[in-house]
Each structure stands twice: as structure tokens, then as C-alpha cells.
Short mmCIF file of C-alpha atoms in Angstrom, two decimals:
data_model
loop_
_atom_site.label_atom_id
_atom_site.label_comp_id
_atom_site.label_asym_id
_atom_site.label_seq_id
_atom_site.Cartn_x
_atom_site.Cartn_y
_atom_site.Cartn_z
CA MET A 16 -0.26 -0.27 0.11
CA GLY A 17 0.97 3.24 -0.86
CA GLU A 18 1.50 4.42 3.34
CA LEU A 19 4.38 1.87 3.53
CA SER A 20 6.64 5.15 2.10
CA HIS A 21 7.48 8.09 4.05
CA ALA A 22 10.33 9.23 1.99
CA HIS A 23 8.30 12.13 0.96
CA PRO A 24 10.21 14.35 -1.64
CA PRO A 25 12.31 17.43 -0.17
CA THR A 26 10.67 20.91 -1.95
CA ALA A 27 11.14 24.25 -0.35
CA SER A 28 7.12 24.30 -0.04
CA ASP A 29 6.98 20.76 1.91
CA ALA A 30 8.07 22.19 5.95
CA ALA A 31 5.96 20.66 8.38
CA PRO A 32 2.18 21.91 9.39
CA PRO A 33 2.89 24.91 11.52
CA ALA A 34 1.84 24.13 15.07
CA ARG A 35 -1.42 24.21 16.07
CA ALA A 36 -2.62 25.84 19.60
CA GLY A 37 -4.98 24.28 22.57
CA TRP A 38 -6.17 20.78 22.65
CA SER A 39 -6.09 19.82 18.37
CA GLY A 40 -2.77 21.03 18.10
CA TRP A 41 -2.07 18.48 20.80
CA VAL A 42 -3.46 15.90 19.21
CA LEU A 43 -2.30 16.44 16.11
CA SER A 44 1.45 16.72 17.27
CA LYS A 45 1.19 13.45 19.31
CA LEU A 46 -0.12 11.33 15.61
CA SER A 47 1.83 13.03 13.33
CA ARG A 48 4.39 11.24 11.20
CA VAL A 49 8.44 11.67 11.20
CA THR A 50 9.75 11.93 7.96
CA SER A 51 13.20 11.07 6.96
CA SER A 52 13.73 14.50 5.33
CA GLY A 53 11.86 16.41 8.48
CA ARG A 54 9.48 17.30 5.06
CA PHE A 55 6.34 16.12 3.81
CA LEU A 56 3.44 16.62 1.23
CA PRO A 57 0.00 17.01 3.09
CA GLU A 58 -1.53 16.37 -0.09
CA ILE A 59 -0.07 12.77 -0.66
CA ASP A 60 -1.25 12.70 2.89
CA GLY A 61 -4.66 13.48 1.74
CA LEU A 62 -4.10 10.57 -1.28
CA ARG A 63 -3.96 8.34 1.67
CA PHE A 64 -6.51 9.08 3.21
CA LEU A 65 -8.98 8.54 0.71
CA ALA A 66 -7.14 5.25 -0.16
CA ILE A 67 -7.66 4.03 3.43
CA ILE A 68 -11.10 5.05 4.22
CA SER A 69 -12.28 3.39 0.79
CA VAL A 70 -11.06 0.43 2.15
CA ILE A 71 -12.01 0.56 5.95
CA LEU A 72 -15.81 1.79 4.64
CA LEU A 73 -15.83 -1.24 2.06
CA HIS A 74 -15.07 -4.15 5.59
CA VAL A 75 -18.18 -2.38 7.25
CA SER A 76 -20.36 -2.62 5.01
CA THR A 77 -19.12 -6.28 4.23
CA VAL A 78 -19.54 -6.60 8.22
CA ALA A 79 -23.27 -5.03 8.36
CA ARG A 80 -24.80 -6.61 5.50
CA GLN A 81 -23.60 -10.00 7.38
CA GLU A 82 -24.80 -8.81 10.91
CA LEU A 83 -28.04 -6.93 9.96
CA VAL A 84 -29.42 -10.58 8.17
CA LYS A 85 -28.69 -12.58 10.88
CA ASP A 86 -32.05 -12.77 12.30
CA GLY A 87 -33.59 -13.21 9.11
CA THR A 88 -35.70 -10.19 8.92
CA ARG A 89 -33.03 -8.48 6.18
CA GLY A 90 -32.87 -10.50 4.15
CA GLY A 91 -32.52 -8.08 1.24
CA PHE A 92 -29.71 -6.30 2.72
CA ALA A 93 -27.94 -9.58 1.71
CA ASP A 94 -27.18 -8.18 -2.32
CA ALA A 95 -27.45 -4.75 -1.20
CA HIS A 96 -24.27 -4.12 -2.46
CA GLU A 97 -26.00 -4.45 -6.14
CA THR A 98 -29.45 -3.48 -4.88
CA ASP A 99 -28.66 0.23 -2.79
CA TRP A 100 -26.44 2.81 -3.98
CA VAL A 101 -24.81 3.86 -0.97
CA GLY A 102 -24.04 -0.01 -0.71
CA ASN A 103 -22.77 -0.06 -3.88
CA ILE A 104 -20.36 2.40 -3.82
CA LEU A 105 -19.39 1.29 -0.18
CA HIS A 106 -18.40 -2.46 -2.01
CA ARG A 107 -16.12 -0.34 -4.50
CA GLY A 108 -14.16 0.51 -2.01
CA GLY A 109 -11.23 -2.17 -2.17
CA VAL A 110 -10.27 0.17 -5.12
CA GLY A 111 -8.05 2.49 -2.13
CA VAL A 112 -5.56 -0.20 -2.62
CA LEU A 113 -5.01 0.34 -5.76
CA VAL A 114 -4.79 4.38 -4.91
CA PHE A 115 -2.09 2.81 -2.61
CA PHE A 116 -0.27 1.24 -5.36
CA GLY A 117 0.02 4.46 -7.15
CA ILE A 118 1.26 6.69 -4.55
CA SER A 119 3.99 3.77 -3.30
CA GLY A 120 4.31 4.61 -7.29
CA PHE A 121 5.10 7.83 -6.60
CA ILE A 122 6.98 8.17 -3.56
CA LEU A 123 9.58 5.37 -4.38
CA ALA A 124 9.78 6.48 -7.84
CA PHE A 125 10.24 10.70 -6.89
CA PRO A 126 14.32 9.90 -5.63
CA PHE A 127 15.67 7.96 -8.04
CA ALA A 128 13.75 10.67 -10.80
CA LEU A 129 15.11 13.35 -9.59
CA HIS A 130 18.43 11.80 -9.58
CA HIS A 131 18.25 10.95 -13.46
CA LEU A 132 15.66 13.75 -14.24
CA GLU A 133 17.51 17.24 -12.37
CA GLY A 134 21.01 15.73 -11.40
CA ALA A 135 20.12 15.53 -7.57
CA ARG A 136 22.03 12.65 -4.95
CA LYS A 137 22.39 9.62 -5.80
CA VAL A 138 19.85 7.29 -3.70
CA ARG A 139 22.46 4.70 -2.08
CA LEU A 140 20.40 1.09 -2.62
CA LYS A 141 22.15 0.26 0.65
CA ASP A 142 19.86 2.87 2.51
CA TYR A 143 17.11 2.37 0.93
CA PHE A 144 16.77 -1.10 1.43
CA ILE A 145 18.45 -0.60 5.15
CA ARG A 146 14.93 2.17 5.90
CA ARG A 147 12.36 -0.30 4.10
CA VAL A 148 13.01 -2.77 6.30
CA THR A 149 13.45 -0.54 9.52
CA ARG A 150 10.63 1.39 9.63
CA LEU A 151 7.96 -1.29 7.71
CA GLU A 152 9.13 -4.61 9.05
CA PRO A 153 8.33 -3.88 13.05
CA PRO A 154 4.67 -2.66 13.27
CA TYR A 155 4.21 -5.46 10.65
CA LEU A 156 5.56 -8.19 12.41
CA VAL A 157 3.43 -6.77 15.46
CA ALA A 158 0.42 -7.08 14.14
CA LEU A 159 0.86 -10.19 12.48
CA VAL A 160 2.11 -12.20 15.31
CA GLY A 161 -0.46 -10.32 17.65
CA MET A 162 -3.56 -10.99 14.98
CA TYR A 163 -2.44 -15.05 14.66
CA ALA A 164 -1.98 -15.06 18.89
CA ALA A 165 -5.76 -13.58 18.88
CA LEU A 166 -7.05 -16.16 15.84
CA HIS A 167 -6.16 -18.89 18.16
CA LEU A 168 -7.56 -17.83 21.56
CA LEU A 169 -10.78 -16.13 20.04
CA GLY A 170 -11.15 -17.06 16.24
CA PRO A 171 -13.73 -20.30 17.43
CA ARG A 172 -15.86 -17.93 19.89
CA MET A 173 -15.70 -15.77 17.02
CA GLY A 174 -16.98 -17.92 14.58
CA VAL A 175 -14.28 -18.42 12.23
CA PRO A 176 -13.93 -21.98 11.00
CA ALA A 177 -11.73 -24.47 11.66
CA GLU A 178 -10.56 -24.95 8.27
CA LYS A 179 -9.58 -21.14 7.57
CA MET A 180 -7.05 -21.39 11.37
CA PRO A 181 -3.98 -20.08 10.14
CA GLY A 182 -1.52 -22.41 10.78
CA PRO A 183 2.43 -21.75 11.93
CA GLU A 184 3.28 -22.61 8.25
CA HIS A 185 0.57 -19.29 6.89
CA LEU A 186 2.54 -17.28 9.86
CA GLY A 187 5.76 -18.08 7.96
CA ALA A 188 4.37 -17.39 4.53
CA SER A 189 2.96 -13.80 5.54
CA ALA A 190 5.93 -12.41 7.75
CA LEU A 191 7.93 -13.81 4.66
CA TYR A 192 5.30 -12.16 2.17
CA VAL A 193 5.15 -15.11 0.38
CA HIS A 194 1.61 -16.15 1.22
CA ASN A 195 -0.47 -14.77 -1.78
CA VAL A 196 2.54 -17.34 -3.79
CA ALA A 197 2.32 -20.51 -1.54
CA PHE A 198 -1.14 -20.75 -1.02
CA GLY A 199 -2.63 -18.51 -4.04
CA GLU A 200 -5.20 -17.40 -1.54
CA TYR A 201 -5.37 -14.01 1.04
CA SER A 202 -3.24 -14.07 4.12
CA ARG A 203 -5.45 -16.69 6.45
CA VAL A 204 -3.61 -14.36 9.77
CA ASN A 205 -4.34 -10.77 7.82
CA GLY A 206 -6.67 -10.66 4.64
CA VAL A 207 -4.95 -7.27 3.57
CA ALA A 208 -1.96 -8.32 3.69
CA TRP A 209 -2.08 -10.05 0.34
CA SER A 210 -1.06 -5.89 -0.86
CA LEU A 211 2.05 -5.57 1.16
CA GLU A 212 3.21 -8.66 -0.55
CA VAL A 213 2.88 -6.97 -3.54
CA GLU A 214 4.08 -3.59 -2.68
CA VAL A 215 7.66 -5.77 -1.68
CA GLN A 216 7.81 -7.03 -4.94
CA PHE A 217 7.80 -3.73 -5.91
CA TYR A 218 9.96 -1.97 -3.63
CA ILE A 219 12.79 -4.63 -4.52
CA LEU A 220 12.34 -3.87 -8.66
CA ALA A 221 11.31 -0.29 -7.93
CA PRO A 222 15.22 1.04 -8.51
CA ALA A 223 15.99 -0.72 -11.42
CA LEU A 224 12.31 0.52 -13.05
CA ALA A 225 13.19 3.57 -12.49
CA LEU A 226 16.07 3.76 -14.89
CA ILE A 227 13.61 4.82 -17.32
CA PHE A 228 13.98 8.32 -16.01
CA THR A 229 17.25 8.03 -18.13
CA LEU A 230 15.69 7.96 -21.32
CA PRO A 231 14.30 10.78 -22.99
CA LYS A 232 10.85 12.44 -22.44
CA VAL A 233 8.48 11.50 -25.15
CA VAL A 234 10.02 8.06 -24.53
CA ARG A 235 9.42 7.65 -21.43
CA ARG A 236 6.42 8.77 -21.40
CA SER A 237 5.13 6.69 -24.23
CA ILE A 238 6.82 3.38 -22.28
CA LEU A 239 4.62 4.18 -18.95
CA VAL A 240 1.06 5.28 -21.00
CA SER A 241 1.29 2.24 -22.74
CA ALA A 242 2.22 0.01 -19.85
CA ILE A 243 -0.29 1.87 -17.48
CA LEU A 244 -2.81 1.17 -19.96
CA ALA A 245 -1.81 -2.74 -21.71
CA GLY A 246 -1.56 -4.06 -17.38
CA GLY A 247 -5.26 -2.38 -17.17
CA PHE A 248 -6.58 -4.23 -19.83
CA PHE A 249 -4.47 -7.47 -19.06
CA LYS A 250 -5.76 -7.43 -15.68
CA GLY A 251 -9.49 -6.55 -16.54
CA GLY A 252 -9.47 -9.39 -19.13
CA PHE A 253 -7.01 -11.97 -18.12
CA ASP A 254 -7.04 -12.19 -15.12
CA ASP A 255 -7.35 -15.86 -14.47
CA VAL A 256 -4.15 -16.95 -16.32
CA LEU A 257 -2.50 -15.03 -13.99
CA ARG A 258 -4.63 -16.92 -11.58
CA SER A 259 -3.84 -20.52 -13.11
CA TYR A 260 0.13 -19.16 -11.85
CA ARG A 261 -1.29 -17.71 -8.88
CA LEU A 262 0.43 -14.54 -10.05
CA ASP A 263 -3.04 -12.51 -9.82
CA MET A 264 -1.77 -11.39 -6.41
CA THR A 265 1.71 -10.53 -7.20
CA LEU A 266 2.96 -7.71 -8.68
CA ALA A 267 2.94 -9.26 -12.36
CA GLY A 268 -1.25 -8.09 -11.68
CA TYR A 269 -0.40 -4.84 -10.48
CA LEU A 270 2.62 -3.29 -11.83
CA HIS A 271 0.55 -0.52 -14.24
CA CYS A 272 -0.80 0.48 -10.75
CA PHE A 273 2.43 1.55 -9.73
CA LEU A 274 3.30 2.90 -12.62
CA VAL A 275 0.61 5.74 -12.43
CA GLY A 276 2.50 7.06 -9.46
CA PHE A 277 5.55 6.94 -11.88
CA LEU A 278 3.87 8.87 -14.58
CA PHE A 279 2.61 11.54 -11.50
CA ALA A 280 6.69 11.33 -10.31
CA ASP A 281 7.57 12.74 -14.35
CA VAL A 282 4.72 15.39 -14.06
CA PHE A 283 5.59 16.50 -10.48
CA ILE A 284 9.06 17.61 -11.64
CA THR A 285 9.84 17.94 -14.99
CA ASP A 286 6.32 19.94 -15.93
CA TRP A 287 5.43 21.16 -12.80
CA LYS A 288 8.99 21.74 -11.01
CA GLN A 289 7.82 20.09 -8.07
CA LYS A 290 6.16 23.44 -7.05
CA PRO A 291 2.52 22.91 -8.88
CA SER A 292 -0.19 26.12 -9.07
CA HIS A 293 -3.56 25.51 -7.46
CA GLY A 294 -6.69 27.26 -7.05
CA SER A 295 -8.07 25.79 -9.88
CA TRP A 296 -11.86 24.89 -9.95
CA ARG A 297 -10.85 23.57 -13.41
CA TRP A 298 -9.75 21.00 -11.24
CA ASP A 299 -11.79 20.91 -8.63
CA LEU A 300 -14.15 19.29 -11.00
CA ALA A 301 -11.65 17.14 -13.16
CA GLY A 302 -10.76 15.98 -9.87
CA LEU A 303 -14.70 15.05 -8.78
CA ALA A 304 -14.93 13.18 -12.35
CA GLY A 305 -11.47 11.08 -11.45
CA MET A 306 -13.23 10.13 -8.09
CA ALA A 307 -16.20 9.22 -10.00
CA GLY A 308 -14.27 7.62 -12.62
CA ILE A 309 -12.03 4.91 -10.07
CA LEU A 310 -15.50 3.58 -8.24
CA PRO A 311 -16.62 1.25 -11.30
CA ALA A 312 -13.17 -1.46 -11.29
CA GLY A 313 -13.73 -1.57 -7.61
CA GLY A 314 -17.12 -3.54 -7.60
CA VAL A 315 -16.60 -5.29 -11.32
CA THR A 316 -16.27 -9.22 -10.60
CA LYS A 317 -14.51 -12.26 -12.77
CA ASP A 318 -18.56 -12.96 -14.42
CA GLN A 319 -19.35 -9.90 -14.53
CA VAL A 320 -16.19 -8.85 -17.09
CA PHE A 321 -17.26 -12.28 -18.87
CA ALA A 322 -20.59 -11.27 -19.34
CA ASN A 323 -20.43 -8.46 -21.01
CA GLY A 324 -17.95 -9.65 -22.75
CA LEU A 325 -13.38 -9.20 -22.96
CA SER A 326 -14.37 -5.12 -25.04
CA HIS A 327 -16.18 -4.14 -22.49
CA SER A 328 -14.14 -5.65 -19.74
CA ALA A 329 -11.26 -4.19 -20.59
CA ALA A 330 -12.38 -0.34 -19.62
CA TYR A 331 -12.64 -1.05 -16.34
CA LEU A 332 -8.92 -0.46 -15.25
CA PRO A 333 -7.57 1.64 -17.58
CA LEU A 334 -10.83 4.03 -16.83
CA PHE A 335 -9.82 3.76 -13.01
CA LEU A 336 -6.05 4.02 -14.16
CA VAL A 337 -6.60 7.07 -16.70
CA SER A 338 -9.09 8.60 -13.64
CA ASN A 339 -6.49 7.53 -10.37
CA PHE A 340 -4.10 10.50 -12.18
CA VAL A 341 -6.25 12.79 -12.68
CA VAL A 342 -7.59 12.59 -8.76
CA PHE A 343 -3.66 12.92 -7.96
CA CYS A 344 -3.18 15.90 -10.52
CA ALA A 345 -6.36 17.41 -8.89
CA VAL A 346 -5.40 17.23 -4.83
CA PHE A 347 -2.18 19.05 -5.74
CA ARG A 348 -3.97 21.67 -8.48
CA GLY A 349 -7.63 22.22 -7.36
CA ARG A 350 -9.18 25.06 -4.34
CA LEU A 351 -11.93 23.17 -2.91
CA VAL A 352 -10.30 19.33 -2.68
CA ARG A 353 -7.26 20.40 -2.31
CA ALA A 354 -8.18 22.55 0.87
CA PHE A 355 -9.98 19.08 2.05
CA PHE A 356 -7.48 16.72 1.37
CA THR A 357 -4.60 18.91 2.86
CA ASN A 358 -6.81 19.64 5.68
CA ALA A 359 -4.55 18.78 9.06
CA TRP A 360 -6.63 15.80 10.64
CA ILE A 361 -7.86 14.41 7.02
CA ALA A 362 -4.07 14.87 6.12
CA THR A 363 -2.93 13.62 9.89
CA ILE A 364 -5.61 10.39 9.52
CA GLY A 365 -3.74 9.67 6.20
CA GLY A 366 -0.48 9.41 7.96
CA MET A 367 -1.84 6.84 9.68
CA CYS A 368 -3.22 4.71 7.09
CA TYR A 369 -0.15 1.79 7.64
CA SER A 370 -1.37 1.16 11.44
CA ILE A 371 -4.85 1.47 10.16
CA TYR A 372 -4.19 -0.83 6.73
CA LEU A 373 -2.82 -3.42 9.24
CA ILE A 374 -5.31 -3.85 12.02
CA HIS A 375 -8.42 -2.17 11.18
CA GLN A 376 -10.47 -5.24 9.80
CA PRO A 377 -10.77 -7.17 12.97
CA MET A 378 -11.92 -4.63 14.54
CA VAL A 379 -14.55 -3.64 12.47
CA HIS A 380 -15.38 -7.57 13.04
CA VAL A 381 -15.96 -7.35 16.25
CA LEU A 382 -17.63 -3.92 16.81
CA GLY A 383 -19.82 -5.05 13.81
CA LYS A 384 -21.20 -7.81 15.61
CA VAL A 385 -22.17 -5.38 18.58
CA THR A 386 -23.12 -2.65 16.32
CA GLY A 387 -24.95 -4.80 13.95
CA ARG A 388 -28.04 -5.31 16.57
CA MET A 389 -28.56 -1.82 16.04
CA VAL A 390 -31.32 -1.49 13.15
CA VAL A 391 -33.07 1.26 11.69
CA GLY A 392 -35.42 1.37 10.02
CA GLU A 393 -35.56 -0.61 6.69
CA ALA A 394 -33.53 1.40 4.41
CA TYR A 395 -29.68 -0.47 3.99
CA TRP A 396 -28.45 2.85 3.27
CA VAL A 397 -29.74 4.13 6.42
CA ASN A 398 -28.53 1.14 8.59
CA VAL A 399 -24.45 0.80 6.72
CA LEU A 400 -24.54 4.61 7.16
CA VAL A 401 -25.49 4.55 10.85
CA GLN A 402 -22.97 1.62 10.88
CA SER A 403 -20.16 3.28 9.49
CA VAL A 404 -20.48 6.54 11.73
CA LEU A 405 -20.41 3.70 14.62
CA ILE A 406 -17.45 2.11 14.02
CA VAL A 407 -15.12 4.32 11.72
CA PRO A 408 -14.29 6.34 14.65
CA VAL A 409 -13.89 3.90 17.36
CA VAL A 410 -11.57 1.92 15.16
CA VAL A 411 -9.48 4.84 13.88
CA ALA A 412 -8.66 5.97 17.45
CA LEU A 413 -7.14 2.43 18.20
CA CYS A 414 -5.30 2.10 15.19
CA ALA A 415 -4.02 5.66 16.64
CA VAL A 416 -2.83 3.85 19.69
CA PHE A 417 -1.06 1.53 17.57
CA PHE A 418 0.47 4.35 15.72
CA VAL A 419 1.66 6.19 17.96
CA LEU A 420 2.84 3.36 20.28
CA ILE A 421 4.18 0.85 18.25
CA GLU A 422 5.01 2.77 14.59
CA ARG A 423 6.04 6.29 14.62
CA PRO A 424 8.86 5.26 17.14
CA CYS A 425 9.98 3.81 14.04
CA MET A 426 9.80 6.42 11.80
CA TYR A 427 13.36 7.55 13.28
CA LYS A 428 16.01 5.91 11.26
CA ASP A 429 17.94 5.42 14.76
CA TRP A 430 15.31 3.26 16.57
CA PRO A 431 17.09 1.05 17.03
CA GLN A 432 19.73 2.81 18.71
CA ARG A 433 16.86 4.75 21.23
CA LEU A 434 15.72 1.19 22.06
CA TRP A 435 19.00 -0.42 23.21
CA SER A 436 19.47 2.72 25.19
CA ARG A 437 16.40 2.37 26.85
CA VAL A 438 16.92 -0.78 27.43
CA ARG A 439 20.71 -0.52 28.58
CA ARG A 440 19.43 2.32 31.13
CA ALA A 441 16.26 0.26 32.02
CA ALA A 442 18.89 -2.70 32.68
CA GLY A 443 21.05 -0.49 34.75
CA ALA A 444 18.20 0.82 37.25
CA GLY A 445 16.95 -2.55 37.78
#
């Protein structure tokens, strides 16, 4: 997911947000990210918010449908993701993962593109890989082991089928980011980890892929646009081929999403000179159109793809990819769109999206079993909005605790030394 890189482009306009007074300022300061450069792009954190809230609402909608029909009186809610307009929109929230991929493409491409296009300092690959391991592994492993233990302690009570319980082999495969390929299914320990495995594959190949920035502008952009559209077409129409080789949940099936970020990095550096002008109403309209354009890719199923014919299905993912690029531009160039996504609270929640992504799903399921008893009328859209209002704030608050205690400390490059120093002091005091 896009949150997996925190090395933001160091431009003059990226200074940290001004300190806020009062209670809100104190909370925001505790929840703020620590970046490698000490600077950040609030627009990127705003895009992360868009991605993570889409994923959360998808899972809230899924749990709501399951829980609200348990008494047998609201059977129509079971297919509300197809018949209810709000349910249909929320059901398409999986596109948030694809937005994350685009964000990762931009963030990881940026320092390499800056070197190749502007002569900036060369990226040291040793530092590049060490940073990703020390920054991302601790929160991931803590969440993974915690969920594994929780499943074995509470899974039977929560109705997890015995055949779906993860074994040590599933835990090991997930820890090594190979569960998708090894078992051909989502991680049994933490289902959302499938996309993190794709992210890791991209991290490994990103330095080599970034060599495209050594090519002339027309050539590299032609290659990027062609690869993006061709990749979307292939994923949309031939995913069964990838699945037959267990490649559907690998970089082979999603490289085109990351390349959207590559293309955006190119535009950001060469066309906008890292200082995009903003305040355009036209980009606001384009951004709204782009957000509408990304939705169709979120709910299409394999049966729908082939029922409508290959020529029809091929439009879904290319449409998303183009729309995603437009949304990226609008968040930087628009007036109202930019104002919303750079709002301090929106950007702060977006900055916590790695923690939220890692642990939100089991929380949604547990909370849904309680809130699912609260029914308001017969309209599904009313009920799913009520469930969202009840569940989402609690999930974000709990994930914020994980962020502060586990993830945020790992954002400091020297966190291992800090931890060791504390251990030594504690041992000396004892």
C-alpha cells in the first residue's frame, strides 16, 4: 500500500505544518508522522486518507450486510451491495488499495527520478533497503503475531471455521511476504496483507524500474502510458491466466497501478518543477469526475467481466488508471479538493494509514457484531451509514494508539539505537 513509504519529496513548499494551539494542536502533534527529511507533502497524506477510508468503509459495509441479516427479517440486505446505491458505492472501496499502489509508485520513484532528471544526489541502495526494513517490518510483525495469537484464542468464539484457522506455515509465509504465491489465497492471518506482499515486490524492483527516467521525455512517457493502459487491459480481461499461475496477487497483476505514480512523479518534477500551482476550479471539477471514474473498477467481478465481453471489461481498469492520475493532479492543483485533502485532520489520519490498514479489519468485525444489533428502519443505506458512524471513529482511535506506540517510534532512523539505549538504562536502574 502507498503508505509503505514515508520518504517524501524534499521541496521548499513541504515544510511541516505550523503548530496549532490548544487541544487539537496537541493531539495532532502526537499523531503526526516523522519523515526522513523532516518535510512532507500534505497532499500525499490526503490521498492516503482517500485510500484508507475507502478500504475501511468497504469492510464496514461487508460486516454490516452480514450482521444485519442474522435475525432473518432483512434478507434483502444480503445483496444490498448490488441493489442499494450507497451499498454499491461502499462495495467498490477496494479501489483504495489500487490508489495506495499509485501513491507508492510516486513516493518510491521520486528520489530516483530526481537524480536522473535533475542531477540530484544518487540514491544509496543500501540505505534504501535498510530504511524499508527498519521502518516497516516492526509494525507489520507485531500486527501479524498479535492477530495470529488472537485468532487462536478468540477465533472459535468469533465463528472462524476450523479449516480457515492459520497454522504456523501461514504465519511464516505471511512474515516472509510469500503467502499469496505459496497458498494462492489471502493471508489467513491478516487478509489485507496480500497487498503488502505486492508492495514488497515493487520495492525490490523499483530502483531498476526507475531507470526509465534516463530515457528522453517522449520515449519514457510513451512507454509508461502504454504499459499502464496495457496492464489495466490485461488485468481486467485475463486475470484468470494470472490466477492459474498464482500471479494474480503479485506485482505481475498490479505493476500498472504503481506506474501511475511513476508518471505522476515525471509530471511533478519536469512539468510542475516540484511547485504545482493550485486554486483551480477546473481541477476541482476534474477531481470530482476522477473520483467517480475510479469507482467502476472496485466492484466488477470476474463473472461480470466475461458476461459483458472482453471489449467491455477492458475499459474498467484503464478507466480507473486514468481517473486515478486525474485525482492525483486535482489534489495538488484544485482549490476545494486540495483544501479538503490537506486539512490537518484529514492529512493526519492519512499519515496513520499503515497502522490503520494493518489492524482495522478484525476491529471492524468485532465492533460490527455489537453495532449490528442496532437497526434503523428498513433502508439499507441508512443502516450502513449508521454502522459507519458507530464503527469508523472507534477503529481510527484504536489504530491511532497502535500508531503512537508501535509505528511512530519506528519512523526515526535511529530507533534501534534509541531502543537499545532505553533497555540499557532500564537494566541499569534495575
